[in-house]
């Protein structure tokens, strides 16, 4: 989680640095325009030096803007220009603008206001050390200008107090901004994690729910297992570069079907999937959803096979086992990595029914409990009684009429 929030903070720093670069460029361009078009600013040699300094500073601002725009890493570095460029440049420009008259005090106090604005810009870097260093430099440079302008002790003290108040406000806002970025980052990561296992609608409802993902609940649900038959043997005859894209394309199609029917993707099992319906949100028709999902998965696989057949690839075959019963669902795993999953005999039985599809040559095997729960949603035919490993009594299985 720390890596995620750190990445989010880096992104926020890049965006803020680019805003700082735009503000710097706009401000210096405006000042340069004023010094160029208003004649009285060019009345003496000091005015000429100020204009020359503004030209140099504006050129640097353009360079920083270009560099920050092209590279995020460089943009983060340009945020330091407030400390190492803007503050010293402001001091130099104001120093050369002093005339040795009573106007110097006004110039020094105007610079104090400029440094308050620069502190606000420095706070946008989201770096606490940078902000503190900016305050120290701003205080030193302001006091230097005020001393040179023969400002009173009260005025100099007031300047330091004002900069300190600005520091406190900027630090408070900076901390709030960092907290907001971290919270948004955690929330986004949570949404993305939910999106890997739940359909968008289910993920949205979970996110909006105050309870979120409850742990350790016994729920009546329908579990569905899938597996590609003989895929291991098939993959050994294929190029390594072909196996992963083929599996990814297969999973892309199957997961889309699962989410379409409101199912929860529990996990990937090599070339198979574990899916369940009825959790984390209740679904009264979870059994019918599971059966309809299985039928559409077979249809999607047939469509994939037709497309792959045109490319000379071998056809894929899939077995699906479905069982309805009570299972324990909740967030499980080590503290640093947890997943929302289901466990119990219902899950085991669904897995064994999927394994039996190879023996009975059925694409889909459905337990009697699922048939009863699904009702008349799908037409099923009786496939007889079977002995399932781990189950004492024989059980009746069904398969869809296709």
mmCIF file of C-alpha atoms in Angstrom:
data_model
loop_
_atom_site.group_PDB
_atom_site.id
_atom_site.type_symbol
_atom_site.label_atom_id
_atom_site.label_comp_id
_atom_site.label_asym_id
_atom_site.label_seq_id
_atom_site.Cartn_x
_atom_site.Cartn_y
_atom_site.Cartn_z
ATOM 1 C CA UNK A 1 0.000 0.000 0.000
ATOM 2 C CA UNK A 2 2.899 2.375 0.724
ATOM 3 C CA UNK A 3 4.179 1.860 -2.822
ATOM 4 C CA UNK A 4 0.767 2.788 -4.192
ATOM 5 C CA UNK A 5 0.427 5.964 -2.119
ATOM 6 C CA UNK A 6 4.024 6.929 -2.907
ATOM 7 C CA UNK A 7 3.286 6.608 -6.616
ATOM 8 C CA UNK A 8 0.142 8.716 -6.218
ATOM 9 C CA UNK A 9 2.103 11.401 -4.362
ATOM 10 C CA UNK A 10 4.723 11.414 -7.106
ATOM 11 C CA UNK A 11 1.980 11.925 -9.692
ATOM 12 C CA UNK A 12 0.494 14.756 -7.641
ATOM 13 C CA UNK A 13 3.935 16.368 -7.325
ATOM 14 C CA UNK A 14 4.411 16.185 -11.087
ATOM 15 C CA UNK A 15 1.041 17.828 -11.744
ATOM 16 C CA UNK A 16 1.685 20.547 -9.158
ATOM 17 C CA UNK A 17 5.177 21.186 -10.513
ATOM 18 C CA UNK A 18 3.716 21.780 -13.958
ATOM 19 C CA UNK A 19 1.213 24.208 -12.454
ATOM 20 C CA UNK A 20 4.091 26.031 -10.732
ATOM 21 C CA UNK A 21 5.944 26.234 -14.041
ATOM 22 C CA UNK A 22 2.907 27.756 -15.727
ATOM 23 C CA UNK A 23 2.409 30.261 -12.895
ATOM 24 C CA UNK A 24 6.076 31.266 -13.037
ATOM 25 C CA UNK A 25 5.994 31.729 -16.793
ATOM 26 C CA UNK A 26 2.762 33.721 -16.691
ATOM 27 C CA UNK A 27 3.930 36.004 -13.862
ATOM 28 C CA UNK A 28 7.338 36.751 -15.348
ATOM 29 C CA UNK A 29 5.863 37.312 -18.807
ATOM 30 C CA UNK A 30 3.358 39.764 -17.354
ATOM 31 C CA UNK A 31 6.077 41.651 -15.457
ATOM 32 C CA UNK A 32 8.299 41.744 -18.534
ATOM 33 C CA UNK A 33 5.406 43.101 -20.590
ATOM 34 C CA UNK A 34 4.743 45.841 -18.024
ATOM 35 C CA UNK A 35 8.403 46.878 -17.855
ATOM 36 C CA UNK A 36 8.548 46.955 -21.645
ATOM 37 C CA UNK A 37 5.413 48.933 -22.493
ATOM 38 C CA UNK A 38 5.219 51.355 -19.539
ATOM 39 C CA UNK A 39 7.808 54.150 -20.198
ATOM 40 C CA UNK A 40 8.420 55.314 -16.649
ATOM 41 C CA UNK A 41 9.946 51.970 -15.706
ATOM 42 C CA UNK A 42 12.771 52.667 -18.167
ATOM 43 C CA UNK A 43 13.597 56.080 -16.741
ATOM 44 C CA UNK A 44 16.924 55.092 -15.223
ATOM 45 C CA UNK A 45 19.711 52.533 -15.346
ATOM 46 C CA UNK A 46 18.088 50.476 -12.599
ATOM 47 C CA UNK A 47 15.012 50.045 -14.759
ATOM 48 C CA UNK A 48 17.157 48.744 -17.597
ATOM 49 C CA UNK A 49 18.835 46.245 -15.293
ATOM 50 C CA UNK A 50 15.436 45.069 -14.035
ATOM 51 C CA UNK A 51 14.251 44.557 -17.581
ATOM 52 C CA UNK A 52 17.381 42.607 -18.459
ATOM 53 C CA UNK A 53 16.915 40.463 -15.369
ATOM 54 C CA UNK A 54 13.274 39.825 -16.274
ATOM 55 C CA UNK A 55 14.291 38.753 -19.777
ATOM 56 C CA UNK A 56 16.768 36.247 -18.343
ATOM 57 C CA UNK A 57 14.262 34.994 -15.749
ATOM 58 C CA UNK A 58 11.495 34.650 -18.331
ATOM 59 C CA UNK A 59 13.811 32.699 -20.629
ATOM 60 C CA UNK A 60 14.615 30.330 -17.763
ATOM 61 C CA UNK A 61 10.896 30.010 -17.011
ATOM 62 C CA UNK A 62 10.247 28.987 -20.613
ATOM 63 C CA UNK A 63 13.024 26.406 -20.368
ATOM 64 C CA UNK A 64 11.678 24.999 -17.109
ATOM 65 C CA UNK A 65 8.162 24.816 -18.538
ATOM 66 C CA UNK A 66 9.383 22.912 -21.615
ATOM 67 C CA UNK A 67 11.494 20.504 -19.564
ATOM 68 C CA UNK A 68 8.666 19.836 -17.106
ATOM 69 C CA UNK A 69 6.145 19.355 -19.875
ATOM 70 C CA UNK A 70 8.219 16.661 -21.596
ATOM 71 C CA UNK A 71 9.252 14.649 -18.520
ATOM 72 C CA UNK A 72 7.456 13.896 -15.269
ATOM 73 C CA UNK A 73 10.694 13.262 -13.414
ATOM 74 C CA UNK A 74 12.133 16.523 -14.666
ATOM 75 C CA UNK A 75 8.917 18.308 -13.705
ATOM 76 C CA UNK A 76 9.343 17.192 -10.098
ATOM 77 C CA UNK A 77 12.872 18.582 -10.135
ATOM 78 C CA UNK A 78 11.708 21.923 -11.532
ATOM 79 C CA UNK A 79 9.596 22.414 -8.392
ATOM 80 C CA UNK A 80 12.878 23.122 -6.604
ATOM 81 C CA UNK A 81 13.302 26.182 -8.813
ATOM 82 C CA UNK A 82 11.066 28.113 -6.408
ATOM 83 C CA UNK A 83 13.770 27.721 -3.781
ATOM 84 C CA UNK A 84 16.875 27.984 -5.947
ATOM 85 C CA UNK A 85 15.715 30.349 -8.703
ATOM 86 C CA UNK A 86 12.563 32.321 -7.928
ATOM 87 C CA UNK A 87 13.475 33.492 -4.440
ATOM 88 C CA UNK A 88 17.073 34.551 -5.243
ATOM 89 C CA UNK A 89 15.948 36.151 -8.515
ATOM 90 C CA UNK A 90 13.249 38.137 -6.715
ATOM 91 C CA UNK A 91 15.834 39.349 -4.221
ATOM 92 C CA UNK A 92 18.287 40.423 -6.921
ATOM 93 C CA UNK A 93 15.658 42.196 -9.008
ATOM 94 C CA UNK A 94 14.369 44.105 -6.002
ATOM 95 C CA UNK A 95 17.871 44.916 -4.733
ATOM 96 C CA UNK A 96 18.895 46.571 -8.001
ATOM 97 C CA UNK A 97 15.583 48.414 -8.059
ATOM 98 C CA UNK A 98 16.360 50.223 -4.801
ATOM 99 C CA UNK A 99 17.255 53.903 -5.181
ATOM 100 C CA UNK A 100 18.441 54.830 -1.688
ATOM 101 C CA UNK A 101 15.271 56.816 -0.985
ATOM 102 C CA UNK A 102 12.213 56.311 1.185
ATOM 103 C CA UNK A 103 10.678 54.282 -1.652
ATOM 104 C CA UNK A 104 13.042 51.421 -0.751
ATOM 105 C CA UNK A 105 10.932 50.482 2.253
ATOM 106 C CA UNK A 106 7.894 50.060 0.005
ATOM 107 C CA UNK A 107 9.974 47.914 -2.358
ATOM 108 C CA UNK A 108 11.159 45.728 0.537
ATOM 109 C CA UNK A 109 7.632 45.301 1.911
ATOM 110 C CA UNK A 110 6.271 44.517 -1.564
ATOM 111 C CA UNK A 111 8.933 41.813 -1.775
ATOM 112 C CA UNK A 112 7.586 40.368 1.481
ATOM 113 C CA UNK A 113 4.238 39.864 -0.228
ATOM 114 C CA UNK A 114 6.015 38.231 -3.174
ATOM 115 C CA UNK A 115 7.758 35.794 -0.831
ATOM 116 C CA UNK A 116 4.436 34.845 0.767
ATOM 117 C CA UNK A 117 3.207 33.912 -2.728
ATOM 118 C CA UNK A 118 6.412 31.979 -3.396
ATOM 119 C CA UNK A 119 5.927 30.073 -0.132
ATOM 120 C CA UNK A 120 2.479 29.043 -1.376
ATOM 121 C CA UNK A 121 4.040 27.851 -4.624
ATOM 122 C CA UNK A 122 6.722 25.974 -2.683
ATOM 123 C CA UNK A 123 4.022 24.225 -0.654
ATOM 124 C CA UNK A 124 2.590 22.869 -3.903
ATOM 125 C CA UNK A 125 5.725 20.747 -4.284
ATOM 126 C CA UNK A 126 4.275 18.596 -1.432
ATOM 127 C CA UNK A 127 7.756 18.454 0.076
ATOM 128 C CA UNK A 128 7.928 19.416 3.752
ATOM 129 C CA UNK A 129 11.700 19.966 3.713
ATOM 130 C CA UNK A 130 11.449 22.122 0.587
ATOM 131 C CA UNK A 131 8.768 24.248 2.237
ATOM 132 C CA UNK A 132 10.821 24.728 5.397
ATOM 133 C CA UNK A 133 13.952 25.629 3.446
ATOM 134 C CA UNK A 134 11.914 28.097 1.383
ATOM 135 C CA UNK A 135 10.687 29.791 4.557
ATOM 136 C CA UNK A 136 14.228 30.095 5.932
ATOM 137 C CA UNK A 137 15.525 31.583 2.675
ATOM 138 C CA UNK A 138 12.522 33.901 2.337
ATOM 139 C CA UNK A 139 13.049 35.190 5.881
ATOM 140 C CA UNK A 140 16.774 35.809 5.329
ATOM 141 C CA UNK A 141 16.295 37.583 2.000
ATOM 142 C CA UNK A 142 13.379 39.663 3.255
ATOM 143 C CA UNK A 143 15.311 40.782 6.326
ATOM 144 C CA UNK A 144 18.273 41.658 4.107
ATOM 145 C CA UNK A 145 16.143 43.866 1.872
ATOM 146 C CA UNK A 146 14.405 45.489 4.830
ATOM 147 C CA UNK A 147 17.751 46.183 6.539
ATOM 148 C CA UNK A 148 19.079 47.718 3.334
ATOM 149 C CA UNK A 149 15.921 49.841 3.098
ATOM 150 C CA UNK A 150 16.363 50.982 6.731
ATOM 151 C CA UNK A 151 13.124 49.358 7.826
ATOM 152 C CA UNK A 152 12.286 49.663 11.524
ATOM 153 C CA UNK A 153 12.765 46.776 13.935
ATOM 154 C CA UNK A 154 8.996 46.523 14.282
ATOM 155 C CA UNK A 155 8.622 46.271 10.512
ATOM 156 C CA UNK A 156 11.283 43.594 10.244
ATOM 157 C CA UNK A 157 9.736 41.624 13.096
ATOM 158 C CA UNK A 158 6.322 41.931 11.503
ATOM 159 C CA UNK A 159 7.762 40.599 8.258
ATOM 160 C CA UNK A 160 9.145 37.484 9.957
ATOM 161 C CA UNK A 161 5.847 36.948 11.782
ATOM 162 C CA UNK A 162 3.914 37.234 8.519
ATOM 163 C CA UNK A 163 6.213 34.727 6.801
ATOM 164 C CA UNK A 164 5.848 32.375 9.768
ATOM 165 C CA UNK A 165 2.067 32.573 9.624
ATOM 166 C CA UNK A 166 2.265 31.868 5.904
ATOM 167 C CA UNK A 167 4.484 28.866 6.659
ATOM 168 C CA UNK A 168 1.966 27.484 9.175
ATOM 169 C CA UNK A 169 -0.939 27.891 6.752
ATOM 170 C CA UNK A 170 1.009 26.406 3.845
ATOM 171 C CA UNK A 171 2.186 23.448 5.932
ATOM 172 C CA UNK A 172 -1.375 22.783 7.090
ATOM 173 C CA UNK A 173 -2.748 22.891 3.552
ATOM 174 C CA UNK A 174 0.161 20.793 2.308
ATOM 175 C CA UNK A 175 -0.576 18.126 4.918
ATOM 176 C CA UNK A 176 -4.269 18.112 4.020
ATOM 177 C CA UNK A 177 -3.405 17.795 0.330
ATOM 178 C CA UNK A 178 -1.083 14.856 1.014
ATOM 179 C CA UNK A 179 -3.765 13.128 3.097
ATOM 180 C CA UNK A 180 -6.322 13.602 0.337
ATOM 181 C CA UNK A 181 -3.954 12.162 -2.270
ATOM 182 C CA UNK A 182 -3.217 9.168 -0.043
ATOM 183 C CA UNK A 183 -6.899 8.521 0.644
ATOM 184 C CA UNK A 184 -7.797 8.800 -3.034
ATOM 185 C CA UNK A 185 -4.927 6.477 -3.900
ATOM 186 C CA UNK A 186 -6.083 3.845 -1.411
ATOM 187 C CA UNK A 187 -9.663 4.158 -2.645
ATOM 188 C CA UNK A 188 -8.592 3.851 -6.277
ATOM 189 C CA UNK A 189 -6.460 0.797 -5.498
ATOM 190 C CA UNK A 190 -9.416 -0.751 -3.679
ATOM 191 C CA UNK A 191 -11.692 -0.103 -6.653
ATOM 192 C CA UNK A 192 -9.144 -1.601 -9.049
ATOM 193 C CA UNK A 193 -8.698 -4.641 -6.833
ATOM 194 C CA UNK A 194 -12.463 -5.141 -6.646
ATOM 195 C CA UNK A 195 -12.658 -4.719 -10.425
ATOM 196 C CA UNK A 196 -10.413 -7.766 -10.890
ATOM 197 C CA UNK A 197 -12.879 -10.019 -9.096
ATOM 198 C CA UNK A 198 -16.314 -8.409 -9.385
ATOM 199 C CA UNK A 199 -18.386 -6.978 -12.176
ATOM 200 C CA UNK A 200 -18.352 -3.155 -12.354
ATOM 201 C CA UNK A 201 -21.852 -2.926 -10.890
ATOM 202 C CA UNK A 202 -21.053 -5.243 -7.978
ATOM 203 C CA UNK A 203 -17.773 -3.437 -7.330
ATOM 204 C CA UNK A 204 -19.588 -0.105 -7.245
ATOM 205 C CA UNK A 205 -22.165 -1.389 -4.762
ATOM 206 C CA UNK A 206 -19.441 -2.832 -2.533
ATOM 207 C CA UNK A 207 -17.516 0.439 -2.606
ATOM 208 C CA UNK A 208 -20.643 2.441 -1.762
ATOM 209 C CA UNK A 209 -21.583 0.057 1.033
ATOM 210 C CA UNK A 210 -20.554 1.024 4.543
ATOM 211 C CA UNK A 211 -19.983 -2.605 5.485
ATOM 212 C CA UNK A 212 -17.742 -3.388 2.505
ATOM 213 C CA UNK A 213 -16.557 -6.984 2.351
ATOM 214 C CA UNK A 214 -17.667 -8.761 5.477
ATOM 215 C CA UNK A 215 -15.516 -11.606 6.773
ATOM 216 C CA UNK A 216 -16.489 -15.101 7.822
ATOM 217 C CA UNK A 217 -20.096 -15.305 6.651
ATOM 218 C CA UNK A 218 -21.876 -18.511 5.737
ATOM 219 C CA UNK A 219 -23.854 -17.913 2.559
ATOM 220 C CA UNK A 220 -25.922 -19.966 0.177
ATOM 221 C CA UNK A 221 -24.281 -19.598 -3.202
ATOM 222 C CA UNK A 222 -23.546 -21.385 -6.456
ATOM 223 C CA UNK A 223 -19.953 -22.264 -7.272
ATOM 224 C CA UNK A 224 -18.702 -22.772 -10.826
ATOM 225 C CA UNK A 225 -15.357 -24.285 -11.839
ATOM 226 C CA UNK A 226 -13.932 -24.302 -15.350
ATOM 227 C CA UNK A 227 -10.912 -26.032 -16.827
ATOM 228 C CA UNK A 228 -9.458 -26.359 -20.314
ATOM 229 C CA UNK A 229 -9.123 -30.000 -21.235
ATOM 230 C CA UNK A 230 -5.712 -31.294 -22.289
ATOM 231 C CA UNK A 231 -4.376 -27.763 -22.462
ATOM 232 C CA UNK A 232 -1.095 -28.738 -20.806
ATOM 233 C CA UNK A 233 -0.408 -31.264 -23.553
ATOM 234 C CA UNK A 234 -1.518 -28.789 -26.187
ATOM 235 C CA UNK A 235 0.712 -26.042 -24.806
ATOM 236 C CA UNK A 236 3.753 -28.306 -24.980
ATOM 237 C CA UNK A 237 3.239 -28.515 -28.744
ATOM 238 C CA UNK A 238 2.979 -24.735 -29.126
ATOM 239 C CA UNK A 239 5.567 -21.995 -29.117
ATOM 240 C CA UNK A 240 5.975 -20.331 -25.732
ATOM 241 C CA UNK A 241 5.076 -16.978 -27.293
ATOM 242 C CA UNK A 242 1.730 -18.423 -28.399
ATOM 243 C CA UNK A 243 0.583 -19.912 -25.098
ATOM 244 C CA UNK A 244 0.237 -16.751 -23.011
ATOM 245 C CA UNK A 245 -1.625 -14.685 -25.662
ATOM 246 C CA UNK A 246 -4.015 -17.596 -26.237
ATOM 247 C CA UNK A 247 -4.726 -17.985 -22.517
ATOM 248 C CA UNK A 248 -5.135 -14.244 -22.119
ATOM 249 C CA UNK A 249 -7.623 -14.126 -24.976
ATOM 250 C CA UNK A 250 -9.510 -17.064 -23.449
ATOM 251 C CA UNK A 251 -9.640 -15.448 -19.993
ATOM 252 C CA UNK A 252 -10.663 -12.124 -21.503
ATOM 253 C CA UNK A 253 -13.716 -13.739 -23.088
ATOM 254 C CA UNK A 254 -14.649 -15.886 -20.091
ATOM 255 C CA UNK A 255 -14.297 -13.166 -17.451
ATOM 256 C CA UNK A 256 -16.417 -10.840 -19.571
ATOM 257 C CA UNK A 257 -19.176 -13.472 -19.514
ATOM 258 C CA UNK A 258 -18.808 -13.953 -15.761
ATOM 259 C CA UNK A 259 -19.156 -10.238 -15.086
ATOM 260 C CA UNK A 260 -22.044 -9.987 -17.511
ATOM 261 C CA UNK A 261 -24.004 -12.431 -15.367
ATOM 262 C CA UNK A 262 -22.941 -10.807 -12.103
ATOM 263 C CA UNK A 263 -20.534 -13.528 -11.001
ATOM 264 C CA UNK A 264 -17.523 -13.153 -8.739
ATOM 265 C CA UNK A 265 -14.147 -14.241 -10.086
ATOM 266 C CA UNK A 266 -12.521 -15.935 -7.115
ATOM 267 C CA UNK A 267 -9.219 -16.904 -8.705
ATOM 268 C CA UNK A 268 -7.369 -18.120 -11.783
ATOM 269 C CA UNK A 269 -6.405 -21.788 -11.599
ATOM 270 C CA UNK A 270 -3.725 -22.206 -14.246
ATOM 271 C CA UNK A 271 -5.954 -22.602 -17.300
ATOM 272 C CA UNK A 272 -9.134 -22.691 -15.227
ATOM 273 C CA UNK A 273 -11.341 -20.414 -13.174
ATOM 274 C CA UNK A 274 -13.182 -20.527 -9.863
ATOM 275 C CA UNK A 275 -16.355 -18.448 -9.887
ATOM 276 C CA UNK A 276 -19.335 -18.104 -7.616
ATOM 277 C CA UNK A 277 -22.706 -16.387 -7.606
ATOM 278 C CA UNK A 278 -24.626 -15.095 -4.593
ATOM 279 C CA UNK A 279 -21.757 -13.345 -2.818
ATOM 280 C CA UNK A 280 -20.640 -10.828 -1.753
ATOM 281 C CA UNK A 281 -24.012 -9.307 -2.653
ATOM 282 C CA UNK A 282 -27.124 -11.488 -2.382
ATOM 283 C CA UNK A 283 -28.527 -12.824 -5.653
ATOM 284 C CA UNK A 284 -31.795 -14.781 -5.259
ATOM 285 C CA UNK A 285 -31.311 -16.274 -8.748
ATOM 286 C CA UNK A 286 -27.639 -17.183 -8.258
ATOM 287 C CA UNK A 287 -28.121 -20.769 -9.480
ATOM 288 C CA UNK A 288 -29.850 -19.687 -12.704
ATOM 289 C CA UNK A 289 -27.158 -17.076 -13.279
ATOM 290 C CA UNK A 290 -24.451 -19.708 -12.926
ATOM 291 C CA UNK A 291 -26.076 -22.088 -15.413
ATOM 292 C CA UNK A 292 -26.734 -19.321 -17.949
ATOM 293 C CA UNK A 293 -23.163 -18.134 -17.501
ATOM 294 C CA UNK A 294 -21.820 -21.636 -18.173
ATOM 295 C CA UNK A 295 -23.870 -21.933 -21.370
ATOM 296 C CA UNK A 296 -22.628 -18.597 -22.674
ATOM 297 C CA UNK A 297 -19.043 -19.505 -21.809
ATOM 298 C CA UNK A 298 -19.340 -22.590 -23.997
ATOM 299 C CA UNK A 299 -20.802 -20.463 -26.793
ATOM 300 C CA UNK A 300 -17.952 -17.945 -26.518
ATOM 301 C CA UNK A 301 -15.415 -20.756 -26.595
ATOM 302 C CA UNK A 302 -17.008 -22.153 -29.763
ATOM 303 C CA UNK A 303 -16.729 -18.710 -31.370
ATOM 304 C CA UNK A 304 -13.072 -18.523 -30.324
ATOM 305 C CA UNK A 305 -12.412 -21.943 -31.800
ATOM 306 C CA UNK A 306 -13.891 -20.892 -35.121
ATOM 307 C CA UNK A 307 -11.646 -17.843 -35.206
ATOM 308 C CA UNK A 308 -8.596 -19.817 -34.128
ATOM 309 C CA UNK A 309 -9.388 -22.583 -36.587
ATOM 310 C CA UNK A 310 -8.966 -20.103 -39.402
ATOM 311 C CA UNK A 311 -5.468 -19.402 -38.065
ATOM 312 C CA UNK A 312 -4.519 -23.053 -37.846
ATOM 313 C CA UNK A 313 -4.649 -23.265 -34.068
ATOM 314 C CA UNK A 314 -6.051 -26.327 -32.252
ATOM 315 C CA UNK A 315 -9.582 -26.124 -30.848
ATOM 316 C CA UNK A 316 -10.041 -25.601 -27.118
ATOM 317 C CA UNK A 317 -12.426 -27.666 -25.009
ATOM 318 C CA UNK A 318 -13.717 -26.710 -21.629
ATOM 319 C CA UNK A 319 -15.317 -28.562 -18.748
ATOM 320 C CA UNK A 320 -17.588 -26.829 -16.224
ATOM 321 C CA UNK A 321 -18.846 -28.074 -12.878
ATOM 322 C CA UNK A 322 -21.592 -26.283 -10.927
ATOM 323 C CA UNK A 323 -22.915 -26.915 -7.424
ATOM 324 C CA UNK A 324 -25.142 -24.965 -5.039
ATOM 325 C CA UNK A 325 -24.766 -25.012 -1.282
ATOM 326 C CA UNK A 326 -23.579 -23.155 1.775
ATOM 327 C CA UNK A 327 -19.997 -21.896 1.855
ATOM 328 C CA UNK A 328 -17.969 -19.644 4.096
ATOM 329 C CA UNK A 329 -17.016 -16.416 2.336
ATOM 330 C CA UNK A 330 -14.819 -13.592 3.541
ATOM 331 C CA UNK A 331 -11.498 -11.836 3.275
ATOM 332 C CA UNK A 332 -8.781 -14.385 3.957
ATOM 333 C CA UNK A 333 -5.010 -14.583 3.724
ATOM 334 C CA UNK A 334 -1.897 -13.123 5.302
ATOM 335 C CA UNK A 335 -2.023 -9.571 6.623
ATOM 336 C CA UNK A 336 -0.033 -8.218 3.662
ATOM 337 C CA UNK A 337 -2.086 -10.041 1.043
ATOM 338 C CA UNK A 338 -5.732 -10.944 1.407
ATOM 339 C CA UNK A 339 -8.429 -11.991 -1.023
ATOM 340 C CA UNK A 340 -12.154 -12.341 -0.802
ATOM 341 C CA UNK A 341 -12.801 -16.048 -1.327
ATOM 342 C CA UNK A 342 -15.120 -18.949 -0.559
ATOM 343 C CA UNK A 343 -14.229 -22.217 1.160
ATOM 344 C CA UNK A 344 -16.059 -25.352 2.243
ATOM 345 C CA UNK A 345 -17.515 -28.615 0.966
ATOM 346 C CA UNK A 346 -19.679 -26.787 -1.588
ATOM 347 C CA UNK A 347 -16.552 -25.450 -3.278
ATOM 348 C CA UNK A 348 -14.870 -28.855 -3.204
ATOM 349 C CA UNK A 349 -17.883 -30.584 -4.708
ATOM 350 C CA UNK A 350 -18.147 -28.078 -7.564
ATOM 351 C CA UNK A 351 -14.476 -28.682 -8.341
ATOM 352 C CA UNK A 352 -14.982 -32.451 -8.422
ATOM 353 C CA UNK A 353 -17.977 -32.122 -10.727
ATOM 354 C CA UNK A 354 -15.790 -30.151 -13.109
ATOM 355 C CA UNK A 355 -13.188 -32.941 -13.025
ATOM 356 C CA UNK A 356 -15.898 -35.478 -13.851
ATOM 357 C CA UNK A 357 -16.671 -33.742 -17.158
ATOM 358 C CA UNK A 358 -13.588 -35.480 -18.582
ATOM 359 C CA UNK A 359 -14.878 -38.881 -17.521
ATOM 360 C CA UNK A 360 -18.465 -38.426 -18.731
ATOM 361 C CA UNK A 361 -17.622 -36.316 -21.800
ATOM 362 C CA UNK A 362 -20.040 -33.562 -20.787
ATOM 363 C CA UNK A 363 -19.170 -29.917 -21.258
ATOM 364 C CA UNK A 364 -21.216 -28.990 -18.202
ATOM 365 C CA UNK A 365 -22.166 -31.029 -15.146
ATOM 366 C CA UNK A 366 -24.706 -29.584 -12.716
ATOM 367 C CA UNK A 367 -25.635 -30.941 -9.306
ATOM 368 C CA UNK A 368 -29.221 -31.671 -8.319
ATOM 369 C CA UNK A 369 -29.076 -28.872 -5.740
ATOM 370 C CA UNK A 370 -28.296 -26.398 -8.491
ATOM 371 C CA UNK A 371 -31.071 -27.784 -10.685
ATOM 372 C CA UNK A 372 -33.602 -27.302 -7.897
ATOM 373 C CA UNK A 373 -32.381 -23.791 -7.123
ATOM 374 C CA UNK A 374 -32.324 -22.765 -10.796
ATOM 375 C CA UNK A 375 -35.906 -23.875 -11.373
ATOM 376 C CA UNK A 376 -37.111 -23.654 -14.968
ATOM 377 C CA UNK A 377 -34.608 -21.015 -16.039
ATOM 378 C CA UNK A 378 -32.697 -23.546 -18.172
ATOM 379 C CA UNK A 379 -33.760 -26.910 -19.578
ATOM 380 C CA UNK A 380 -31.647 -29.678 -18.073
ATOM 381 C CA UNK A 381 -31.613 -33.402 -18.677
ATOM 382 C CA UNK A 382 -30.932 -36.092 -16.153
ATOM 383 C CA UNK A 383 -27.443 -37.555 -16.605
ATOM 384 C CA UNK A 384 -27.890 -40.288 -14.001
ATOM 385 C CA UNK A 385 -26.427 -41.138 -10.613
ATOM 386 C CA UNK A 386 -22.692 -40.864 -10.002
ATOM 387 C CA UNK A 387 -20.343 -41.494 -7.140
ATOM 388 C CA UNK A 388 -18.379 -38.368 -6.385
ATOM 389 C CA UNK A 389 -15.072 -38.656 -4.598
ATOM 390 C CA UNK A 390 -15.412 -37.543 -1.000
ATOM 391 C CA UNK A 391 -19.208 -37.946 -0.960
ATOM 392 C CA UNK A 392 -20.634 -40.987 0.802
ATOM 393 C CA UNK A 393 -23.902 -41.293 -1.129
ATOM 394 C CA UNK A 394 -24.277 -41.341 -4.924
ATOM 395 C CA UNK A 395 -25.664 -38.082 -6.292
ATOM 396 C CA UNK A 396 -27.711 -37.222 -9.336
ATOM 397 C CA UNK A 397 -26.186 -34.958 -11.957
ATOM 398 C CA UNK A 398 -27.642 -32.973 -14.830
ATOM 399 C CA UNK A 399 -26.392 -31.377 -18.002
ATOM 400 C CA UNK A 400 -28.020 -28.694 -20.176
ATOM 401 C CA UNK A 401 -29.984 -29.669 -23.249
ATOM 402 C CA UNK A 402 -28.189 -28.051 -26.157
#
